Amino acid sequence: MVPFKEELEKVIEKAGVADYVKLVGKVAHQDIYAYYFMADVLLSGSKSETQGLTVNEAMASRCLVLIRHDYNFD
């Protein structure tokens, strides 16, 4: 279950990007890198990251990363 899934789907549809956005929900650990390689962009809305593993993993997979400003990444 994806929190706020219905609201996200409405925003995606209204923005006209439904053909470009896929909400996949929880992904098995062994499949994570396949999703990074399929993705063009990782959008992280996290307010703070301690280690930023998702960001590092996505960048290692040559995925463009969009994040909020976080002093931990400076």
PDB file of C-alpha atoms in Angstrom:
ATOM      1  CA  MET A   1       0.000   0.000   0.000  1.00  0.00           C
ATOM      2  CA  VAL A   2       1.332   3.413  -0.985  1.00  0.00           C
ATOM      3  CA  PRO A   3       0.391   6.212   1.451  1.00  0.00           C
ATOM      4  CA  PHE A   4      -1.687   8.898  -0.261  1.00  0.00           C
ATOM      5  CA  LYS A   5      -1.764   6.814  -3.465  1.00  0.00           C
ATOM      6  CA  GLU A   6      -5.140   8.123  -4.625  1.00  0.00           C
ATOM      7  CA  GLU A   7      -4.082  11.733  -4.082  1.00  0.00           C
ATOM      8  CA  LEU A   8      -0.809  11.147  -5.934  1.00  0.00           C
ATOM      9  CA  GLU A   9      -2.637   9.528  -8.840  1.00  0.00           C
ATOM     10  CA  LYS A  10      -4.916  12.575  -9.123  1.00  0.00           C
ATOM     11  CA  VAL A  11      -1.956  14.977  -9.125  1.00  0.00           C
ATOM     12  CA  ILE A  12      -0.151  12.876 -11.736  1.00  0.00           C
ATOM     13  CA  GLU A  13      -3.237  12.714 -13.952  1.00  0.00           C
ATOM     14  CA  LYS A  14      -3.968  16.441 -13.606  1.00  0.00           C
ATOM     15  CA  ALA A  15      -0.361  17.261 -14.524  1.00  0.00           C
ATOM     16  CA  GLY A  16      -0.694  15.159 -17.674  1.00  0.00           C
ATOM     17  CA  VAL A  17       2.268  12.938 -16.850  1.00  0.00           C
ATOM     18  CA  ALA A  18       0.505   9.632 -16.171  1.00  0.00           C
ATOM     19  CA  ASP A  19       2.283   8.034 -19.154  1.00  0.00           C
ATOM     20  CA  TYR A  20       5.639   8.907 -17.581  1.00  0.00           C
ATOM     21  CA  VAL A  21       5.106   8.168 -13.872  1.00  0.00           C
ATOM     22  CA  LYS A  22       4.781   4.756 -12.258  1.00  0.00           C
ATOM     23  CA  LEU A  23       3.981   4.252  -8.582  1.00  0.00           C
ATOM     24  CA  VAL A  24       5.414   0.834  -7.800  1.00  0.00           C
ATOM     25  CA  GLY A  25       4.973   0.654  -4.042  1.00  0.00           C
ATOM     26  CA  LYS A  26       7.197  -1.653  -2.020  1.00  0.00           C
ATOM     27  CA  VAL A  27       9.883  -3.401  -4.059  1.00  0.00           C
ATOM     28  CA  ALA A  28      11.705  -6.571  -3.038  1.00  0.00           C
ATOM     29  CA  HIS A  29      15.327  -5.856  -2.106  1.00  0.00           C
ATOM     30  CA  GLN A  30      16.707  -8.023  -4.903  1.00  0.00           C
ATOM     31  CA  ASP A  31      14.716  -6.002  -7.490  1.00  0.00           C
ATOM     32  CA  ILE A  32      15.699  -2.498  -6.369  1.00  0.00           C
ATOM     33  CA  TYR A  33      18.602  -2.016  -8.787  1.00  0.00           C
ATOM     34  CA  ALA A  34      16.489  -3.120 -11.759  1.00  0.00           C
ATOM     35  CA  TYR A  35      14.091  -0.270 -10.956  1.00  0.00           C
ATOM     36  CA  TYR A  36      16.942   2.231 -10.658  1.00  0.00           C
ATOM     37  CA  PHE A  37      18.215   1.212 -14.097  1.00  0.00           C
ATOM     38  CA  MET A  38      14.702   1.480 -15.606  1.00  0.00           C
ATOM     39  CA  ALA A  39      14.129   4.916 -14.086  1.00  0.00           C
ATOM     40  CA  ASP A  40      15.159   8.233 -15.578  1.00  0.00           C
ATOM     41  CA  VAL A  41      14.714  10.188 -12.333  1.00  0.00           C
ATOM     42  CA  LEU A  42      14.623   9.452  -8.607  1.00  0.00           C
ATOM     43  CA  LEU A  43      12.523  12.035  -6.798  1.00  0.00           C
ATOM     44  CA  SER A  44      13.129  12.056  -3.053  1.00  0.00           C
ATOM     45  CA  GLY A  45      10.883  14.186  -0.870  1.00  0.00           C
ATOM     46  CA  SER A  46      12.608  13.166   2.335  1.00  0.00           C
ATOM     47  CA  LYS A  47      13.179  16.090   4.705  1.00  0.00           C
ATOM     48  CA  SER A  48      16.474  14.675   5.955  1.00  0.00           C
ATOM     49  CA  GLU A  49      18.785  11.767   5.222  1.00  0.00           C
ATOM     50  CA  THR A  50      21.378  10.315   7.551  1.00  0.00           C
ATOM     51  CA  GLN A  51      23.303   8.307   4.974  1.00  0.00           C
ATOM     52  CA  GLY A  52      21.331   8.953   1.789  1.00  0.00           C
ATOM     53  CA  LEU A  53      21.530   5.357   0.613  1.00  0.00           C
ATOM     54  CA  THR A  54      18.698   5.672  -1.904  1.00  0.00           C
ATOM     55  CA  VAL A  55      20.346   8.744  -3.409  1.00  0.00           C
ATOM     56  CA  ASN A  56      23.744   7.018  -3.619  1.00  0.00           C
ATOM     57  CA  GLU A  57      22.237   3.845  -5.092  1.00  0.00           C
ATOM     58  CA  ALA A  58      20.310   5.795  -7.720  1.00  0.00           C
ATOM     59  CA  MET A  59      23.374   7.838  -8.701  1.00  0.00           C
ATOM     60  CA  ALA A  60      25.447   4.648  -8.957  1.00  0.00           C
ATOM     61  CA  SER A  61      22.798   3.394 -11.394  1.00  0.00           C
ATOM     62  CA  ARG A  62      23.162   6.580 -13.486  1.00  0.00           C
ATOM     63  CA  CYS A  63      19.728   7.787 -12.471  1.00  0.00           C
ATOM     64  CA  LEU A  64      19.145  11.551 -12.222  1.00  0.00           C
ATOM     65  CA  VAL A  65      18.400  12.463  -8.605  1.00  0.00           C
ATOM     66  CA  LEU A  66      16.128  15.303  -7.462  1.00  0.00           C
ATOM     67  CA  ILE A  67      16.168  15.963  -3.723  1.00  0.00           C
ATOM     68  CA  ARG A  68      15.256  18.666  -1.248  1.00  0.00           C
ATOM     69  CA  HIS A  69      18.138  20.707   0.122  1.00  0.00           C
ATOM     70  CA  ASP A  70      19.706  18.770   2.975  1.00  0.00           C
ATOM     71  CA  TYR A  71      22.870  19.895   4.769  1.00  0.00           C
ATOM     72  CA  ASN A  72      23.909  16.246   5.036  1.00  0.00           C
ATOM     73  CA  PHE A  73      24.552  16.275   1.270  1.00  0.00           C
ATOM     74  CA  ASP A  74      26.670  19.453   1.292  1.00  0.00           C
TER      75      ASP A  74
END
